[in-house]
GROMACS .gro file of C-alpha atoms in nm:
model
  414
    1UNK     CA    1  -2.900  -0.020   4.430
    2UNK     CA    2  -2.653  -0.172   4.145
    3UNK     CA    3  -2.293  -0.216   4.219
    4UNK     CA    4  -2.125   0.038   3.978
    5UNK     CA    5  -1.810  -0.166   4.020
    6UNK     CA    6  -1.989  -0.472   3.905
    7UNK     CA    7  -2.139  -0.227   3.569
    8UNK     CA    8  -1.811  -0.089   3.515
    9UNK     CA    9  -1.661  -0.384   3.454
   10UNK     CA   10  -1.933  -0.524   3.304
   11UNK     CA   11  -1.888  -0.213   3.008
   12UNK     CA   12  -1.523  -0.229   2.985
   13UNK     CA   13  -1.510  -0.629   2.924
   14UNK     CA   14  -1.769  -0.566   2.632
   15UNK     CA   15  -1.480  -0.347   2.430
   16UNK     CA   16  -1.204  -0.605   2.459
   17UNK     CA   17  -1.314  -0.785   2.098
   18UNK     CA   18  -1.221  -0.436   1.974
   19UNK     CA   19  -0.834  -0.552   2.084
   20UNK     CA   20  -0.801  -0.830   1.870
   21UNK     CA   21  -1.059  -0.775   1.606
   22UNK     CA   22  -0.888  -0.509   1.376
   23UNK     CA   23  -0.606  -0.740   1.285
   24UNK     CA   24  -0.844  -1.009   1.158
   25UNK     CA   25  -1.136  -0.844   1.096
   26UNK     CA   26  -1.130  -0.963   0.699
   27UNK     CA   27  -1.080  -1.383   0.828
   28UNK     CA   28  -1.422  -1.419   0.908
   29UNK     CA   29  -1.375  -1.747   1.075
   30UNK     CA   30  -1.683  -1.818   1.261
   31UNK     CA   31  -1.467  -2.010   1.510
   32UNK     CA   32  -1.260  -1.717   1.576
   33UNK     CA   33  -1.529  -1.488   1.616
   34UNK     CA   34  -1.704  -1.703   1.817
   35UNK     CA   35  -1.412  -1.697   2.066
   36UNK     CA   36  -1.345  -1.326   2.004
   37UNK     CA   37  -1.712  -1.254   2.195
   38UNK     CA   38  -1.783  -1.589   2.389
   39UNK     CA   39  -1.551  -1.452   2.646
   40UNK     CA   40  -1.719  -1.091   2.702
   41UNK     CA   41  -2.022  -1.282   2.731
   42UNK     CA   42  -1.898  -1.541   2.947
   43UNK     CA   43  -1.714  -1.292   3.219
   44UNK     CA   44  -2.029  -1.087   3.209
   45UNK     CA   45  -2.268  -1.334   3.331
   46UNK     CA   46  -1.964  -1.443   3.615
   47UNK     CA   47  -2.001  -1.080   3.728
   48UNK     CA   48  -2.367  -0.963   3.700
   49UNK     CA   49  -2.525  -0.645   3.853
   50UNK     CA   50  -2.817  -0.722   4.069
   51UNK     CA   51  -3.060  -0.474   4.051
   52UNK     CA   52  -3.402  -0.446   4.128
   53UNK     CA   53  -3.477  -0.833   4.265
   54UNK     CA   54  -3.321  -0.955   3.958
   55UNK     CA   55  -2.959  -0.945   3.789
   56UNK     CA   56  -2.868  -0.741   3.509
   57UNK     CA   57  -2.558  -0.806   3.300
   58UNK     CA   58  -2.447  -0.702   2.905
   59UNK     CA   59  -2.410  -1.043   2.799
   60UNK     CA   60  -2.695  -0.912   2.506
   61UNK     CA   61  -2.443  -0.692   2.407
   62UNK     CA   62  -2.162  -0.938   2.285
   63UNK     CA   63  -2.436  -1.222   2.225
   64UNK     CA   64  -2.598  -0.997   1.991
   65UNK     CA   65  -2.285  -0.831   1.793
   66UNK     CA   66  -2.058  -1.152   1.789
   67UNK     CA   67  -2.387  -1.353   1.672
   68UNK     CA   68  -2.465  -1.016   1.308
   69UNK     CA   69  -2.095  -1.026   1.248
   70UNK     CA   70  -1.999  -1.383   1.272
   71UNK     CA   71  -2.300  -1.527   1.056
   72UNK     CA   72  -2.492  -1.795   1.101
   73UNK     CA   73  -2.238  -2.081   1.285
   74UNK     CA   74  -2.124  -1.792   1.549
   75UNK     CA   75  -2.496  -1.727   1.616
   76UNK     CA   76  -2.559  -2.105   1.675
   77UNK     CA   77  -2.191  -2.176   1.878
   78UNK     CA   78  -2.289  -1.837   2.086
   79UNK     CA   79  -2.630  -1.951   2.183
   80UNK     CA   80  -2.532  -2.296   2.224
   81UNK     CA   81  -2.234  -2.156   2.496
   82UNK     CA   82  -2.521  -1.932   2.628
   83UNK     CA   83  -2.710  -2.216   2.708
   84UNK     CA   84  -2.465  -2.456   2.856
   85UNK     CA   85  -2.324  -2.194   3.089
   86UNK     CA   86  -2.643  -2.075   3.205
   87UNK     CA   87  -2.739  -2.426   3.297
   88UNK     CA   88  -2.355  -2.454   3.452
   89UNK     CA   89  -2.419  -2.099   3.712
   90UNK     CA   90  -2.732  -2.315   3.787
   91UNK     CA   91  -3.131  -2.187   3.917
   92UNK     CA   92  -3.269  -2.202   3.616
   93UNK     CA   93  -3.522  -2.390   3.430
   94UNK     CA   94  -3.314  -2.477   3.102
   95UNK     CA   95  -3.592  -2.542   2.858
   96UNK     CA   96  -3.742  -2.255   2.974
   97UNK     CA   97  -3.481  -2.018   2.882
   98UNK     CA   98  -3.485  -2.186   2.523
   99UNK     CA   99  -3.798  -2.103   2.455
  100UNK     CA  100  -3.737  -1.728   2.604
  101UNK     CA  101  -3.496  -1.698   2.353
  102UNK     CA  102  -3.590  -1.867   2.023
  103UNK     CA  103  -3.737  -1.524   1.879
  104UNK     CA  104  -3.453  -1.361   1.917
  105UNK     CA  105  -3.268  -1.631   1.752
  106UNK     CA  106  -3.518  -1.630   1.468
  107UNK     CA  107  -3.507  -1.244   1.463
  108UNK     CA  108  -3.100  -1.257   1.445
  109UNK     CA  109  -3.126  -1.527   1.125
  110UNK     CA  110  -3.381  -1.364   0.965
  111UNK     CA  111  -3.210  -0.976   0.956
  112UNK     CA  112  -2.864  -1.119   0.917
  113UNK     CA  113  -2.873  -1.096   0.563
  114UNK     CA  114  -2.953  -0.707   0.559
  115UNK     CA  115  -2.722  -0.654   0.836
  116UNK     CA  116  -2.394  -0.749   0.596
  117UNK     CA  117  -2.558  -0.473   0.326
  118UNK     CA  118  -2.636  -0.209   0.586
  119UNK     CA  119  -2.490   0.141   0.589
  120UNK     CA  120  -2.249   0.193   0.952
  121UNK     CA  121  -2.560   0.358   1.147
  122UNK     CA  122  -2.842   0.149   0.974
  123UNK     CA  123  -2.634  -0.113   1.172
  124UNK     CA  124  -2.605   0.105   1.461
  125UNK     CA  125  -3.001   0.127   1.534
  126UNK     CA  126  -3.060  -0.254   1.462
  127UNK     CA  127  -2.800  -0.358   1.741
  128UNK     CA  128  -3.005  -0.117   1.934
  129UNK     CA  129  -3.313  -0.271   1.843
  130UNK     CA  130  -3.220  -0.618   1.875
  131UNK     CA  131  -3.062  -0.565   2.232
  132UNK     CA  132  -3.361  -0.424   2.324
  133UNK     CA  133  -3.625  -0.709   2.177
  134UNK     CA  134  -3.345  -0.956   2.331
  135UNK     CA  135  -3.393  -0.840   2.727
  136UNK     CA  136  -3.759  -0.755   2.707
  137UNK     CA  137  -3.895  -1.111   2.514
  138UNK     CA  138  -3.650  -1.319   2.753
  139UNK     CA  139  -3.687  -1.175   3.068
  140UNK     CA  140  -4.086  -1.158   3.033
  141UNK     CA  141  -4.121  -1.467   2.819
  142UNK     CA  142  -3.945  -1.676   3.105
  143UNK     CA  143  -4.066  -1.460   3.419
  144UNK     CA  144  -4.407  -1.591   3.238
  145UNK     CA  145  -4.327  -1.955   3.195
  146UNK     CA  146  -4.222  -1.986   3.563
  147UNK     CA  147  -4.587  -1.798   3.614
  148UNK     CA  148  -4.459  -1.480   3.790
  149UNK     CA  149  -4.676  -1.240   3.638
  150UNK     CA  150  -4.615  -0.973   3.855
  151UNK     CA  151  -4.272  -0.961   3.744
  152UNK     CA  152  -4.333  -0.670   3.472
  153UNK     CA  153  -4.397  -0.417   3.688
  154UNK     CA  154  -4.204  -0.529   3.996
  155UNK     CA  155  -3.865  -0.564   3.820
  156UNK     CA  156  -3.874  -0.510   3.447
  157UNK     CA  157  -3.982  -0.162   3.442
  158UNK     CA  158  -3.750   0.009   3.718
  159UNK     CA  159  -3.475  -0.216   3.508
  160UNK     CA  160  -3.587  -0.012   3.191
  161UNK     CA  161  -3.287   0.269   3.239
  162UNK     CA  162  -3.015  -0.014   3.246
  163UNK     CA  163  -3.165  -0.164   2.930
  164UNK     CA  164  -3.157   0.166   2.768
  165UNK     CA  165  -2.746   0.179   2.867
  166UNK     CA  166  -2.700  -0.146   2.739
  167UNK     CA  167  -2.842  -0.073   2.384
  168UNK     CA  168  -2.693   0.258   2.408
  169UNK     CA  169  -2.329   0.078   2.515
  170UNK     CA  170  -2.426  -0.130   2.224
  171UNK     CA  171  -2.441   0.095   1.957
  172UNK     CA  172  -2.113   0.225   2.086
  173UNK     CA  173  -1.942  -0.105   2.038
  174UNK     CA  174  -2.090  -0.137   1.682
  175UNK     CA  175  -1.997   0.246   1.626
  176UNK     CA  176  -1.597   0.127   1.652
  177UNK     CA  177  -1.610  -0.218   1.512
  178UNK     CA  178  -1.760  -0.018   1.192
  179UNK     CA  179  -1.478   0.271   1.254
  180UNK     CA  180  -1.199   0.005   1.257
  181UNK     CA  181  -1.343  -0.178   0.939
  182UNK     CA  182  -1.349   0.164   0.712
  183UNK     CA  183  -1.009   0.275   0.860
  184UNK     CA  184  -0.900  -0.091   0.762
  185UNK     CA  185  -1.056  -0.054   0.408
  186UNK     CA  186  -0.899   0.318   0.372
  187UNK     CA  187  -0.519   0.124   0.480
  188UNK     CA  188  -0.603  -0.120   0.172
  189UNK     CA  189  -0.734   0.141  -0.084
  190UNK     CA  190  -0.405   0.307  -0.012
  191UNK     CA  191  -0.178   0.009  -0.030
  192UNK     CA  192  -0.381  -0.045  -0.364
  193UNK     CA  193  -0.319   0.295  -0.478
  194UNK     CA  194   0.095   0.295  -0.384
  195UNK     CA  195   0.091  -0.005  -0.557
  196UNK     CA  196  -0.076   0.114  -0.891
  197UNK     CA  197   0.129   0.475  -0.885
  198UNK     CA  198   0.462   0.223  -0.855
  199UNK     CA  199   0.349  -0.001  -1.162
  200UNK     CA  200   0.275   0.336  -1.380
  201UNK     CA  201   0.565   0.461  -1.278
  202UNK     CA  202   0.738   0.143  -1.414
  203UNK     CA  203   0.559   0.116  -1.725
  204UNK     CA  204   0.586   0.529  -1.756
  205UNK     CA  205   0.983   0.464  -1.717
  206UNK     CA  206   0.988   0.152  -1.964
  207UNK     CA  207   0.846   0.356  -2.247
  208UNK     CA  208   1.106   0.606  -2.195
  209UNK     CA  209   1.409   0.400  -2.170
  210UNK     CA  210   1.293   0.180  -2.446
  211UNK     CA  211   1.236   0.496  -2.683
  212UNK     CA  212   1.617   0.605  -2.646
  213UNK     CA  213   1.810   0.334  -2.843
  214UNK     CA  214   1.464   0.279  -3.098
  215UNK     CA  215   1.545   0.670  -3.138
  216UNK     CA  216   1.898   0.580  -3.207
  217UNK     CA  217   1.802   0.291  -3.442
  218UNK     CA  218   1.526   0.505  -3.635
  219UNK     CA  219   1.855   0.762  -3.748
  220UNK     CA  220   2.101   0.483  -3.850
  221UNK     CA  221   1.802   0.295  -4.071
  222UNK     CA  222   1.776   0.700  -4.217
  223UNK     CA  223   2.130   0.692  -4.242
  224UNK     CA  224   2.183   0.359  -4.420
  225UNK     CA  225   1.908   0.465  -4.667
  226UNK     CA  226   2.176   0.729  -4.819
  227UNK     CA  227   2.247   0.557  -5.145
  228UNK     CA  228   2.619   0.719  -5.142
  229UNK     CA  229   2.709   0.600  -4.768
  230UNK     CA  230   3.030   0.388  -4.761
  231UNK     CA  231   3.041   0.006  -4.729
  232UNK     CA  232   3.219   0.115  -4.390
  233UNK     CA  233   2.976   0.336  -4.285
  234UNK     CA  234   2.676   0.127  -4.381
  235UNK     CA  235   2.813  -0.201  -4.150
  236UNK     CA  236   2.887  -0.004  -3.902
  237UNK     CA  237   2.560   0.193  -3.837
  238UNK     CA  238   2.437  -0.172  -3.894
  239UNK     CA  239   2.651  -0.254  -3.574
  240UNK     CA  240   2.551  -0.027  -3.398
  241UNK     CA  241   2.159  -0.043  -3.520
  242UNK     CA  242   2.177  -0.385  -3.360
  243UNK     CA  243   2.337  -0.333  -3.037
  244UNK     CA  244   2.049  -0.054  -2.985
  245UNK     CA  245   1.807  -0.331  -3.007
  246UNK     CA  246   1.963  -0.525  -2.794
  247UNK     CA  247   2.046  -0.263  -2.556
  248UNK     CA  248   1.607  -0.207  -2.538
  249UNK     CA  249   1.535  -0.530  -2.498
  250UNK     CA  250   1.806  -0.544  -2.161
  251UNK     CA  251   1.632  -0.269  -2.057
  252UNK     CA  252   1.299  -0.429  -2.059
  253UNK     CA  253   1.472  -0.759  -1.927
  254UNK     CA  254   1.577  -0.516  -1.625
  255UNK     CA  255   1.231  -0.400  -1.552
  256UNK     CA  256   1.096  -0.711  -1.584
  257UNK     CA  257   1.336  -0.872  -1.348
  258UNK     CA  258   1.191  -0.629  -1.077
  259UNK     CA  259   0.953  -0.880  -0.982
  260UNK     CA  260   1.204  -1.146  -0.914
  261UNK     CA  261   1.504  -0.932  -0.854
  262UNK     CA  262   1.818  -1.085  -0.985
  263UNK     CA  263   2.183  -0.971  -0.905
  264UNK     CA  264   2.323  -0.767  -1.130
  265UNK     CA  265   2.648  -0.796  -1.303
  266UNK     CA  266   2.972  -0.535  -1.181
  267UNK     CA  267   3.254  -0.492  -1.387
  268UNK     CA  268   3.521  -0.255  -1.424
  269UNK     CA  269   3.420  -0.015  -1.671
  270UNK     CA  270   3.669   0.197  -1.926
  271UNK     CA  271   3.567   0.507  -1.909
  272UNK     CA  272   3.726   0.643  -2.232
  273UNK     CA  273   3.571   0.293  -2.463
  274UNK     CA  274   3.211   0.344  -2.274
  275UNK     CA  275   3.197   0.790  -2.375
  276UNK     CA  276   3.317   0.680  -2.687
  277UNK     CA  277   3.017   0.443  -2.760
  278UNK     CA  278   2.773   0.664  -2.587
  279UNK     CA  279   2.899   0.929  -2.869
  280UNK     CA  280   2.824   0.729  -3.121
  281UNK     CA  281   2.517   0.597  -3.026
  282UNK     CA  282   2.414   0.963  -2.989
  283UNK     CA  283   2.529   1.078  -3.344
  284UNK     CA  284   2.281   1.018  -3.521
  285UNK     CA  285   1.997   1.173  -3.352
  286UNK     CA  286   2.247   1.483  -3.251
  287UNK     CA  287   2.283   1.557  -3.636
  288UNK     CA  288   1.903   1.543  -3.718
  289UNK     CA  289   1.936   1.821  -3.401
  290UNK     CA  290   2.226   1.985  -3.560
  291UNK     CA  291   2.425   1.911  -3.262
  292UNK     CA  292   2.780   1.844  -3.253
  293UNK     CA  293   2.883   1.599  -3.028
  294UNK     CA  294   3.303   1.666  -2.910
  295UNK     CA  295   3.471   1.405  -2.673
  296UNK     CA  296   3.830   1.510  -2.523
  297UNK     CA  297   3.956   1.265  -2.300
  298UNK     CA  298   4.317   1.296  -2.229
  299UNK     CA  299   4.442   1.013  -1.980
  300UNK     CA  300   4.294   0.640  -1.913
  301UNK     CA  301   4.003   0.565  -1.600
  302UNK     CA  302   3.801   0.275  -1.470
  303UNK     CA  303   3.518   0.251  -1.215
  304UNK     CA  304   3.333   0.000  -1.118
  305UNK     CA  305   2.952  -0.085  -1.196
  306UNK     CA  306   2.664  -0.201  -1.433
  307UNK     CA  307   2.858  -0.114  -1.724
  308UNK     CA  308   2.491  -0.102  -1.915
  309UNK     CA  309   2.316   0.106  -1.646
  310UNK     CA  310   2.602   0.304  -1.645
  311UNK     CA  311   2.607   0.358  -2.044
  312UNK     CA  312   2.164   0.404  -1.982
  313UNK     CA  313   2.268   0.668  -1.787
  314UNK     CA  314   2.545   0.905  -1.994
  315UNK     CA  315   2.309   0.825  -2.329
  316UNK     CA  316   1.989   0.982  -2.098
  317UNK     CA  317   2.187   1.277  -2.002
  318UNK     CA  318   2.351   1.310  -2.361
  319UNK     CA  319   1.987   1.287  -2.497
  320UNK     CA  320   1.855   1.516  -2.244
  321UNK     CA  321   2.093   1.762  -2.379
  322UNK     CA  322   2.027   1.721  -2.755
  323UNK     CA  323   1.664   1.826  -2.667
  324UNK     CA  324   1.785   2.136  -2.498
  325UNK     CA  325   1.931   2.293  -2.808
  326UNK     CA  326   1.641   2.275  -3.064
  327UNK     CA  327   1.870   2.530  -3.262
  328UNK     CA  328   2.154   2.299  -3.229
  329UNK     CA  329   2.509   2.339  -3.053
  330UNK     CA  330   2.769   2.137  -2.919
  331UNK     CA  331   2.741   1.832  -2.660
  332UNK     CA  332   3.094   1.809  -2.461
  333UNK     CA  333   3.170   1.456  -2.276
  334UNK     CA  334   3.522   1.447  -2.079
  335UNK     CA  335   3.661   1.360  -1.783
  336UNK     CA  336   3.910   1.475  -1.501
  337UNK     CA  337   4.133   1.227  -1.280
  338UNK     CA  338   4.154   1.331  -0.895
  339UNK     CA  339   4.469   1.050  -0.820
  340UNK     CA  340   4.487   1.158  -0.446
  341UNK     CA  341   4.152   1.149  -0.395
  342UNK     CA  342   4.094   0.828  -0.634
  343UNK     CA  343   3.841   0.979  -0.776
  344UNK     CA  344   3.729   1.109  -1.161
  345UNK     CA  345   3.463   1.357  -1.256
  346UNK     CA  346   3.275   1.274  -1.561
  347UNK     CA  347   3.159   1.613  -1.730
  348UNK     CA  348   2.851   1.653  -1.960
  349UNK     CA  349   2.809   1.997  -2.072
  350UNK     CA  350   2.555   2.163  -2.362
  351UNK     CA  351   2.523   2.470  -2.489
  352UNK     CA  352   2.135   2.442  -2.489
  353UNK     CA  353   1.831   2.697  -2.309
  354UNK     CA  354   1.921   2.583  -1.912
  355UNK     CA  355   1.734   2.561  -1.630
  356UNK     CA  356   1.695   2.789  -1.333
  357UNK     CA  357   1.771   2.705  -0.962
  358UNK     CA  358   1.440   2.570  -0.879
  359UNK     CA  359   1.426   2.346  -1.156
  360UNK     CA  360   1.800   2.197  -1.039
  361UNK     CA  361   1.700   2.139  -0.759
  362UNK     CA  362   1.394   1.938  -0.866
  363UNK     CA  363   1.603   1.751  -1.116
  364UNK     CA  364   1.569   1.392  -1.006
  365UNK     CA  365   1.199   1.400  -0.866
  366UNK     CA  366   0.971   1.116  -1.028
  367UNK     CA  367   0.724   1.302  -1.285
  368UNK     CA  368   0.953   1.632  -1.309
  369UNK     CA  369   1.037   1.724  -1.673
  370UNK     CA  370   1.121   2.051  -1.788
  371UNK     CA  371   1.001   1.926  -2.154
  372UNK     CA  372   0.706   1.997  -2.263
  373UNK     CA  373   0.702   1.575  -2.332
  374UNK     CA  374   0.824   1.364  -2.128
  375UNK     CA  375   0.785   1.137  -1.781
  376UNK     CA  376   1.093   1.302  -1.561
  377UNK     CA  377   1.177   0.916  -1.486
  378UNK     CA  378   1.494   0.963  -1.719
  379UNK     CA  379   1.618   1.194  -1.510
  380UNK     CA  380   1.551   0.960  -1.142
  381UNK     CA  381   1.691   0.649  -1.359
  382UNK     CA  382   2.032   0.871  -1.408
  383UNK     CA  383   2.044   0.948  -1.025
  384UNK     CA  384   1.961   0.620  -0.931
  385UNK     CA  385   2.239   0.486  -1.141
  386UNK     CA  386   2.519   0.706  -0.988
  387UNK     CA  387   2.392   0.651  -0.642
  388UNK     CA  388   2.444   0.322  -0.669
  389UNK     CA  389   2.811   0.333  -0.825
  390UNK     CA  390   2.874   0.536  -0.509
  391UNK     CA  391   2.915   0.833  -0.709
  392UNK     CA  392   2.752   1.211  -0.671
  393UNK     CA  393   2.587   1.443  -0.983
  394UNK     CA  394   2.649   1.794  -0.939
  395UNK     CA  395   2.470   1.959  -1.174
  396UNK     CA  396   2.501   2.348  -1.279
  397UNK     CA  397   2.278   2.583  -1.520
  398UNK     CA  398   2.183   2.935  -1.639
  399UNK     CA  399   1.933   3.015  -1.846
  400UNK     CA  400   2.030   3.072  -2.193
  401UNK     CA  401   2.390   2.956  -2.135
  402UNK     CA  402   2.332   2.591  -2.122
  403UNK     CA  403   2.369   2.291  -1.884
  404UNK     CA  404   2.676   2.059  -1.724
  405UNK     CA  405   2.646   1.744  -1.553
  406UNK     CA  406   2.967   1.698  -1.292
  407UNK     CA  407   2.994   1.298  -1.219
  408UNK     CA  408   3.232   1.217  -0.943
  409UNK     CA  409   3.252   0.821  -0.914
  410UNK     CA  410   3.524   0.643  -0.735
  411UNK     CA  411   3.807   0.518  -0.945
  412UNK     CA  412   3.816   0.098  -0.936
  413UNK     CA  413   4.144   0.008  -0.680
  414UNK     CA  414   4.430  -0.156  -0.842
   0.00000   0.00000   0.00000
């Protein structure tokens, strides 16, 4: 009777390739493969089940695998191994055993090709298949070269149920090694996928800080093309035509510098100078909206930050507002100083249409807009700006009755 000890551990050594095999399943090295199921196939043969006057063991089964998925050096290093051992544990008539199992060798190069193309459980049956071919032709091919011809009947046949285990144990083995290799692919198409959704995000979030200042720039050219516009007037929306374009092309320097991040240069900022130029930038597109834009600052403030992320984000929110009264109205930017707490509170208001709660709360989200055009990344860039001047952004709507922006940022220490 077989020692079910012996088979037990003969089937659990078989799965330990599965171990080590999903973090370098996509190497390929034959050398590492070859190592990955020489040992399997060694420790089975060391512990053998003896069954029916002969021994049994599932060496096929990593012999077999190890051989299809390593290609063509693995096949030749695992026979080769085979061989020398075999010769090593000794009683055996080496040449013999060759020749017992040359066709499965030829059978192993010749499907090895289709075996890479194969579906999962195309592979599946011709593990089977090949286990099975592998203990009939070599036990029966070298029973008959040592002339024991009665060895068919006597010992292969009663064997037959173990074979049948082994192939079934085999197509097991494949069944996970295929599970781990589309879970593996799945990990990558995701990875892939997170990767692409963060690049359109940054290219969806270029376009729309880029279009802010060439908005700007496309009033003041309309502007300067008023023939009775001052000399004043005309170099100063030239001023500040050019610092637009300058301003874009720092904001595409900034996304571009995402893939070798550089640090970024703080500075105290003045709050009163910085509302002042957002103001102006904002003019001209607030009169093509009809909007009037009112500033009432009252005593002096610095904080401490990007002082052109910081600007990126007031212009966003003072745009944002522009948008929200198609009718037009009046854009409010001021600020309050909290001296005990050290803190001021930058407020944005707009007598525009509002949002409801749900859309507050949403306010910030990448891809949430409450235009009818637009990305919603304007919006996450302004967040993402105060959050990182250590600052908070209340904001607070009705519907109808317009929006305000409260921005509490820490006041720069004297």
């Amino acid at each position: 009777m077989p020692s079910h000890s012996d088979l037990i551990l003969n089937a659990f050594i078989i799965f330990l390739p599965l171990i080590f095999y999903r973090p370098f399943y996509k190497d390929k090295q034959p050398l590492f493969m070859y190592v990955l199921f020489l040992i399997p196939m060694i420790i089975t043969m060391t512990f053998p089940v003896k069954i029916f006057d002969s021994v049994i063991d599932l060496r096929g089964i990593p012999l077999v695998i190890g051989s299809l998925y390593g290609g063509l050096y693995t096949t030749f290093l695992l026979f080769g191994s085979l061989l020398a051992y075999r010769q090593l544990l000794g009683d055996i008539d080496l040449f013999h055993y060759f020749l017992s199992l040359l066709p499965t060798i030829v059978l192993l190069l010749f499907l090895s090709k289709s075996y890479e193309k194969a579906s999962a459980n195309k592979r599946m049956l011709l593990v089977s298949g090949i286990c099975f071919f592998l203990r009939v032709t070599v036990v029966n091919l070298y029973a008959l070269l040592e002339g024991k011809t009665s060895f068919f009947m006597e010992s292969f046949v009663p064997s037959l149920p173990i074979i049948f285990v082994q192939c079934i144990m085999a197509m097991m083995l494949v069944f996970m090694i295929e599970m781990i290799r589309t879970q593996n692919r799945m990990q990558e198409d995701i990875i892939q996928a997170e990767k692409m959704k963060v690049v359109s995000e940054i290219a969806a979030s270029v376009a729309h800080e880029v279009r802010n200042p060439l908005t700007s720039v496309r009033g003041f050219i309309q502007l300067l093309s008023d023939p009775v516009l001052s000399d004043r007037k005309r170099k100063e929306f030239s001023t500040i035509t050019l610092e637009e374009l300058d301003r874009a092309e720092s904001i595409i320097s900034d996304y571009l510098s995402l893939a070798k991040p550089q640090s970024e240069r703080l500075e105290p900022i003045v709050l009163e100078e910085e509302l002042n130029k957002a103001s102006q930038i904002l003019s001209s597109y607030a009169n093509l909206q009809s909007v009037e834009i009112v500033t009432d600052i009252a005593l002096p403030a610095t904080v401490y930050g990007s002082k052109s992320k910081f600007r990126q984000a007031i212009i966003n929110i003072g745009k944002n507002a522009i948008e929200a009264m198609p009718g037009g109205g009046m854009l409010t930017l001021t600020y309050t100083v909290n001296e005990p707490k050290r803190t001021v509170t930058i407020t944005i208001a707009d007598t525009g249409i509002g949002m409801n709660e749900e859309q507050i709360k949403r306010l910030g989200a990448p891809y949430y807009t409450t235009k009818d055009k637009g990305t919603g990344l304007g919006t996450m860039v302004i967040f993402s700006v105060i959050r990182g001047m250590n600052g908070t952004i209340d904001v607070r709507s009705k519907e109808g009755a317009g929006t305000t922006y409260f921005i509490t940022l820490p006041l720069t220490q004297h």
